[in-house]
Each structure stands twice: as structure tokens, then as C-alpha cells.
């Protein structure tokens, strides 16, 4: 099991991630990316944009897709017309339930507070913890013993139920020991809490000027559907991709960047004929999973979880989550990296006609939701957002498949996966423990580091020249300080896949040594070929 503590400490020490506004004590749920982190996240977003959008070849048929398809990009605003969020359903439905603890004054997400029944003599209490406590059973035992004032030698008198439960499955909270409390029954009734950040447009306050920071990038794509169609002449099936910031006022931001209040998403809305939507749903589910493994997440740590029918959003015919075994989760549990949802025609129709009724029984066509006065609750744009195929002349409202990924969660997963402690020889050839970030070369913040073996005999000059040339093409680092073994170690921690060393032979035969971060293999290459050699290894 990898230690989250070590990963967090390396991330800070080496400049991957810092707490936002740290010098003022930080703000919960906000994170800044340092010099290495910004490169990692940029590489990740660029890999996504390249693999999903720009390098997609719409003429190729052998991709395993139901047919050829087109992909284009978009960059829409964070603040949009307030009506967007009313018709999308976020205004009414985008909330979590929270509970407060009267004793500790802490606030929890209702569905995340869980625990186990603990019995001692004839008293039974429910010791609750949070969903992500790493050694949950140990924690329940510790708190149970404390509550019943039991000493270690009497620990076996305590009986603990095996299955953990969330408290929303309990009839009442009377016997619940809240996660940070010492007495029972301190939790309030759950209350709804809308996750959208409110803001005001212009200088005049007032309810009519209230709008929201977007909680997802997707709606910017739906409201631009017609613009993209008319301006780029794409033919269905096609997808629009967007990368950008989203904001959610999460009740309990935690687990490093996993649940932040400001984060970035990489989303695709894929528009297709309703008859083909189930096939496209399967295609995107499998394609997105393969993308993560191609970039280095191990398939043992990834799962694809299909949602149960009752778990599905009201508009969704199917949803699958790609989940990763983050080290901060209890063994056997996974956290969501990306959701792939079949959204039917819910979004486009809602923006046309008005918000559709989420209480429509499944399988029936959704009608516009009516308010108490019998009129549409939220009116749509009234614009025709249907698609007409210019060749077949068929007109339909496309169904949508939405692969929605989080750039920060993915960056965190790649950081966790990359973190490795192994052994490597030091300058004297003795094996020493080393920390190495085994990031895929495409994601690595720095692709190559150039070192002169020693700081004399023309080696620094030659190394600087190579550095200057490589820097034009890749993020490259130059280092001449300290023993070469220590310089390697620093690059290992930064995840730099290749180190290039200029030595005495380099001056004679114009060759250098390239060292591979993972295999520690070293080989000589002509200086003139270094760039080509790195290029081909990075893009593998
Ligand atoms: P969760 O259940 O974990 O709150 P969600 O199902 O609400 O997530 P979606 O609305 O499907 O998430 O958002 C798509 C993706 O955006 C998620 O898979 C995740 O990668 C990312 N994401 C969502 N909320 C956050 C957050 N608070 N912090 C970081 N990334 C997030």
C-alpha cells in the first residue's frame, strides 16, 4: 500500500502542489499547482485534447467505433445566463445533503458518514467514521473502546458488526456516535445544500442579477450546439470537447485534490442518432478506460463500475464510472475519475422547450416540468436545437454520450500511481532506497535533464549547448551542482524520464550517456541524435 502521507509530502517538497493561500492559513478545497505540477497537468490536458480531439482522424473506420465520427473543440465561459442552470436542472437538483454535529460543530455529507454497530454488555451504539478513513475497522474499535472506557486487555469484550453502513440507511441517529463526537445523538437532521457558487452580475445586487459559477463545463457545449453545427458543418455522429474550470461548493472537500471546490474538467458531449446511442455509449466507456491504462494507470487499480438502475440520474439510460484505487481509500474501495453517461436528449430538449420533468417514470418520454400555476416551471430558449442531416435530410434531436473527466483527479491518480520506492546504486555502487515518480514520458513535467559529469574541462559548456537545443523542443532541465548520483535522485523524484550526461568521452567522440529513469539502463548516443532519440521514446 502506498503511503498518501509520503505522496503529499513529495508533492509539496518538489513543487507539484501547494495549498492555496497557504501563507494566510490556506482555504479548504483550493489547490495551486507548482512548477512541476503545472507541467504535469498541462501535459495531461494536452494528451487528452490531442488524443480525443485534434489527432482524431474522422476518416478512419477501424477504431472499433460504430462508424466514423468527427470531433471539434470549444472554450465557453464560466459564468453563463442564469436560465442555463434552471433548464439544466442544476438550480433545483444539484445539491447534497449535509448534517451538522452539535458537539464538534463539524459538517458532513450525509451519504459519506458511515460506520459499524458496536456492542458492549447490553448497550449497542453505531460508531461512525467518514467514508475515506483508511483503517476504518481499527478506528471504530478505538473509538468504541474509548466510548465504553475499555482497556486494551478487555478489547475482546467489544463486539463489532462486520458490515459498514452509511447513516442514511439507519432509522434514526439516536444511537450514533458522530465521527468527531464523544457523546451520542449529536447529529442534526440532514438538510439540502446547493453546490453552485452564487455570484452577482454588475453593480446592482438583487436576486435578478444572481448567477452562478459553472459546476460543470458541459452546459457550455449544449448551449453552443447550434453555433458549432452551423459554423463547422460537422455531421452527426460528432463530439464537442472542452477543458476548463468548474466550481462546486463541496460540503466536505478532502483527500488532497480529489474533492476540491475549484477544479478542471475535460468533457466531451457526443451527439449521435438515438438508434445508435447504446453502441456509442459502450464505445466511449471502453475507449476512455483504455486511455488511462495507455498513460500508465495499472489495470489492477482501475475498475469500470456500471451504475445500478436506481442510481441513474433521471435522464440517463446508462452511466459507468471509471474508478481508481486511490491510496487514501480503504482497501478494496475506489474513487471516481471519470463518469461516462448516456444522457438521452435531456439537455438539448431542456434548452429548447424548458426543463424536463425529472419525475417522469423511466421509459416514458419526458415532458416539460410544470410549476404550481400549470405553466412551464422554467422556459427553454425556444430555439430549434434539432439536427437535420444534410445528406439524408432526416431531422432528430441527437442523443448524447458524455465522457466527463476531472483533470485534477486524473493528475492525482497519475501521481499516486507513479510514486515508487525502489533501490538504485549510489555513486559508489552501493544500493540505496530511492523515491522515483514513474510518470509516463508524455505526462512527465520535465522530459530530460542535462548534466556535465564534472564542472570543468569544457563539459559544462558542451552540456549547456545540448540543453539549449533540447529546450527548444521539450521541457529540459540543466544541473551541474553536486555529485551526479544526487542529481539523478532529484530528477527521479521529479519524474524526469531521461538524464543526459556529458563526460570526458563526449569531448572526444561527440557522444553522451542517456540514462533511463525506470530501468536505470544507460547507453551512448551521438549528440546529433539525442533529440530524435528522446522524441521517439517520449511518444511511445
Ligand atoms: P463525486 O460523486 O465524486 O462528487 P460526481 O459524480 O459529482 O463526483 P461528475 O459530476 O460526474 O462528478 O463530474 C465529472 C468529473 O469531474 C468527476 O468524475 C471528477 O473527475 C470531476 N470532479 C467532480 N467533482 C469534483 C471535485 N469536487 N473535485 C475534483 N474533481 C471533481
JSON list of N, CA and C and ligand atoms in Angstrom, two decimals, residues 109 248 250 257-261 263 265 267 336-339 404-406 408-409, ligand 1:
[
{"chain": "A", "resi": 109, "resn": "UNK", "atom": "N", "xyz": [-21.06, 15.35, 4.78]},
{"chain": "A", "resi": 109, "resn": "UNK", "atom": "CA", "xyz": [-22.01, 14.95, 3.75]},
{"chain": "A", "resi": 109, "resn": "UNK", "atom": "C", "xyz": [-22.73, 13.72, 4.26]},
{"chain": "A", "resi": 248, "resn": "UNK", "atom": "N", "xyz": [-17.57, 23.82, -7.41]},
{"chain": "A", "resi": 248, "resn": "UNK", "atom": "CA", "xyz": [-18.64, 23.23, -6.59]},
{"chain": "A", "resi": 248, "resn": "UNK", "atom": "C", "xyz": [-18.33, 23.52, -5.14]},
{"chain": "A", "resi": 250, "resn": "UNK", "atom": "N", "xyz": [-18.34, 22.21, -2.37]},
{"chain": "A", "resi": 250, "resn": "UNK", "atom": "CA", "xyz": [-18.41, 20.90, -1.71]},
{"chain": "A", "resi": 250, "resn": "UNK", "atom": "C", "xyz": [-18.52, 21.07, -0.20]},
{"chain": "A", "resi": 257, "resn": "UNK", "atom": "N", "xyz": [-6.39, 16.81, -3.58]},
{"chain": "A", "resi": 257, "resn": "UNK", "atom": "CA", "xyz": [-7.15, 17.49, -4.63]},
{"chain": "A", "resi": 257, "resn": "UNK", "atom": "C", "xyz": [-8.38, 16.71, -5.08]},
{"chain": "A", "resi": 258, "resn": "UNK", "atom": "N", "xyz": [-8.60, 15.51, -4.51]},
{"chain": "A", "resi": 258, "resn": "UNK", "atom": "CA", "xyz": [-9.67, 14.65, -5.03]},
{"chain": "A", "resi": 258, "resn": "UNK", "atom": "C", "xyz": [-11.02, 15.36, -5.02]},
{"chain": "A", "resi": 259, "resn": "UNK", "atom": "N", "xyz": [-11.35, 15.97, -3.90]},
{"chain": "A", "resi": 259, "resn": "UNK", "atom": "CA", "xyz": [-12.61, 16.72, -3.83]},
{"chain": "A", "resi": 259, "resn": "UNK", "atom": "C", "xyz": [-12.27, 18.17, -3.54]},
{"chain": "A", "resi": 260, "resn": "UNK", "atom": "N", "xyz": [-12.16, 18.96, -4.59]},
{"chain": "A", "resi": 260, "resn": "UNK", "atom": "CA", "xyz": [-11.82, 20.38, -4.45]},
{"chain": "A", "resi": 260, "resn": "UNK", "atom": "C", "xyz": [-13.06, 21.21, -4.73]},
{"chain": "A", "resi": 261, "resn": "UNK", "atom": "N", "xyz": [-12.96, 22.49, -4.42]},
{"chain": "A", "resi": 261, "resn": "UNK", "atom": "CA", "xyz": [-14.10, 23.38, -4.71]},
{"chain": "A", "resi": 261, "resn": "UNK", "atom": "C", "xyz": [-13.91, 24.08, -6.06]},
{"chain": "A", "resi": 263, "resn": "UNK", "atom": "N", "xyz": [-11.94, 23.16, -9.67]},
{"chain": "A", "resi": 263, "resn": "UNK", "atom": "CA", "xyz": [-11.21, 22.07, -10.33]},
{"chain": "A", "resi": 263, "resn": "UNK", "atom": "C", "xyz": [-11.41, 22.18, -11.83]},
{"chain": "A", "resi": 265, "resn": "UNK", "atom": "N", "xyz": [-12.25, 20.28, -15.54]},
{"chain": "A", "resi": 265, "resn": "UNK", "atom": "CA", "xyz": [-12.86, 19.11, -16.17]},
{"chain": "A", "resi": 265, "resn": "UNK", "atom": "C", "xyz": [-12.43, 19.00, -17.63]},
{"chain": "A", "resi": 267, "resn": "UNK", "atom": "N", "xyz": [-14.31, 17.47, -20.74]},
{"chain": "A", "resi": 267, "resn": "UNK", "atom": "CA", "xyz": [-15.61, 16.85, -21.05]},
{"chain": "A", "resi": 267, "resn": "UNK", "atom": "C", "xyz": [-15.85, 16.78, -22.55]},
{"chain": "A", "resi": 336, "resn": "UNK", "atom": "N", "xyz": [-14.04, 7.90, -7.94]},
{"chain": "A", "resi": 336, "resn": "UNK", "atom": "CA", "xyz": [-14.37, 8.21, -9.34]},
{"chain": "A", "resi": 336, "resn": "UNK", "atom": "C", "xyz": [-13.34, 9.12, -10.01]},
{"chain": "A", "resi": 337, "resn": "UNK", "atom": "N", "xyz": [-12.90, 8.69, -11.20]},
{"chain": "A", "resi": 337, "resn": "UNK", "atom": "CA", "xyz": [-12.00, 9.50, -12.03]},
{"chain": "A", "resi": 337, "resn": "UNK", "atom": "C", "xyz": [-12.79, 10.18, -13.13]},
{"chain": "A", "resi": 338, "resn": "UNK", "atom": "N", "xyz": [-13.75, 9.45, -13.66]},
{"chain": "A", "resi": 338, "resn": "UNK", "atom": "CA", "xyz": [-14.50, 9.92, -14.82]},
{"chain": "A", "resi": 338, "resn": "UNK", "atom": "C", "xyz": [-15.84, 9.21, -14.86]},
{"chain": "A", "resi": 339, "resn": "UNK", "atom": "N", "xyz": [-16.87, 9.95, -15.28]},
{"chain": "A", "resi": 339, "resn": "UNK", "atom": "CA", "xyz": [-18.18, 9.32, -15.47]},
{"chain": "A", "resi": 339, "resn": "UNK", "atom": "C", "xyz": [-18.51, 9.35, -16.95]},
{"chain": "A", "resi": 404, "resn": "UNK", "atom": "N", "xyz": [-17.08, 12.45, -18.97]},
{"chain": "A", "resi": 404, "resn": "UNK", "atom": "CA", "xyz": [-16.74, 13.64, -18.19]},
{"chain": "A", "resi": 404, "resn": "UNK", "atom": "C", "xyz": [-15.64, 13.30, -17.19]},
{"chain": "A", "resi": 405, "resn": "UNK", "atom": "N", "xyz": [-14.45, 13.88, -17.45]},
{"chain": "A", "resi": 405, "resn": "UNK", "atom": "CA", "xyz": [-13.29, 13.51, -16.63]},
{"chain": "A", "resi": 405, "resn": "UNK", "atom": "C", "xyz": [-12.82, 14.71, -15.82]},
{"chain": "A", "resi": 406, "resn": "UNK", "atom": "N", "xyz": [-12.18, 14.47, -14.71]},
{"chain": "A", "resi": 406, "resn": "UNK", "atom": "CA", "xyz": [-11.61, 15.54, -13.90]},
{"chain": "A", "resi": 406, "resn": "UNK", "atom": "C", "xyz": [-10.10, 15.57, -14.11]},
{"chain": "A", "resi": 408, "resn": "UNK", "atom": "N", "xyz": [-7.92, 17.25, -12.36]},
{"chain": "A", "resi": 408, "resn": "UNK", "atom": "CA", "xyz": [-7.18, 17.21, -11.09]},
{"chain": "A", "resi": 408, "resn": "UNK", "atom": "C", "xyz": [-7.19, 15.81, -10.50]},
{"chain": "A", "resi": 409, "resn": "UNK", "atom": "N", "xyz": [-8.35, 15.15, -10.61]},
{"chain": "A", "resi": 409, "resn": "UNK", "atom": "CA", "xyz": [-8.40, 13.78, -10.09]},
{"chain": "A", "resi": 409, "resn": "UNK", "atom": "C", "xyz": [-7.49, 12.87, -10.90]},
{"chain": "B", "resi": 1, "resn": "LIG", "atom": "P1", "xyz": [-18.49, 12.79, -6.94]},
{"chain": "B", "resi": 1, "resn": "LIG", "atom": "O1", "xyz": [-19.58, 11.74, -6.85]},
{"chain": "B", "resi": 1, "resn": "LIG", "atom": "O2", "xyz": [-17.13, 12.28, -6.59]},
{"chain": "B", "resi": 1, "resn": "LIG", "atom": "O3", "xyz": [-18.85, 14.06, -6.25]},
{"chain": "B", "resi": 1, "resn": "LIG", "atom": "P2", "xyz": [-19.64, 13.45, -9.44]},
{"chain": "B", "resi": 1, "resn": "LIG", "atom": "O4", "xyz": [-20.27, 12.16, -9.84]},
{"chain": "B", "resi": 1, "resn": "LIG", "atom": "O5", "xyz": [-20.48, 14.52, -8.87]},
{"chain": "B", "resi": 1, "resn": "LIG", "atom": "O6", "xyz": [-18.38, 13.17, -8.48]},
{"chain": "B", "resi": 1, "resn": "LIG", "atom": "P3", "xyz": [-19.42, 14.43, -12.09]},
{"chain": "B", "resi": 1, "resn": "LIG", "atom": "O7", "xyz": [-20.49, 15.43, -11.91]},
{"chain": "B", "resi": 1, "resn": "LIG", "atom": "O8", "xyz": [-19.73, 13.20, -12.87]},
{"chain": "B", "resi": 1, "resn": "LIG", "atom": "O9", "xyz": [-18.83, 14.02, -10.66]},
{"chain": "B", "resi": 1, "resn": "LIG", "atom": "O10", "xyz": [-18.14, 15.17, -12.66]},
{"chain": "B", "resi": 1, "resn": "LIG", "atom": "C1", "xyz": [-17.29, 14.59, -13.62]},
{"chain": "B", "resi": 1, "resn": "LIG", "atom": "C2", "xyz": [-15.87, 14.51, -13.12]},
{"chain": "B", "resi": 1, "resn": "LIG", "atom": "O11", "xyz": [-15.43, 15.77, -12.61]},
{"chain": "B", "resi": 1, "resn": "LIG", "atom": "C3", "xyz": [-15.67, 13.54, -11.96]},
{"chain": "B", "resi": 1, "resn": "LIG", "atom": "O12", "xyz": [-15.51, 12.23, -12.43]},
{"chain": "B", "resi": 1, "resn": "LIG", "atom": "C4", "xyz": [-14.40, 14.07, -11.34]},
{"chain": "B", "resi": 1, "resn": "LIG", "atom": "O13", "xyz": [-13.25, 13.59, -12.02]},
{"chain": "B", "resi": 1, "resn": "LIG", "atom": "C5", "xyz": [-14.50, 15.56, -11.56]},
{"chain": "B", "resi": 1, "resn": "LIG", "atom": "N1", "xyz": [-14.98, 16.19, -10.31]},
{"chain": "B", "resi": 1, "resn": "LIG", "atom": "C6", "xyz": [-16.25, 16.32, -9.90]},
{"chain": "B", "resi": 1, "resn": "LIG", "atom": "N2", "xyz": [-16.30, 16.94, -8.71]},
{"chain": "B", "resi": 1, "resn": "LIG", "atom": "C7", "xyz": [-15.02, 17.22, -8.36]},
{"chain": "B", "resi": 1, "resn": "LIG", "atom": "C8", "xyz": [-14.42, 17.87, -7.25]},
{"chain": "B", "resi": 1, "resn": "LIG", "atom": "N3", "xyz": [-15.14, 18.37, -6.27]},
{"chain": "B", "resi": 1, "resn": "LIG", "atom": "N4", "xyz": [-13.06, 17.98, -7.23]},
{"chain": "B", "resi": 1, "resn": "LIG", "atom": "C9", "xyz": [-12.30, 17.48, -8.24]},
{"chain": "B", "resi": 1, "resn": "LIG", "atom": "N5", "xyz": [-12.83, 16.87, -9.31]},
{"chain": "B", "resi": 1, "resn": "LIG", "atom": "C10", "xyz": [-14.17, 16.74, -9.39]}
]
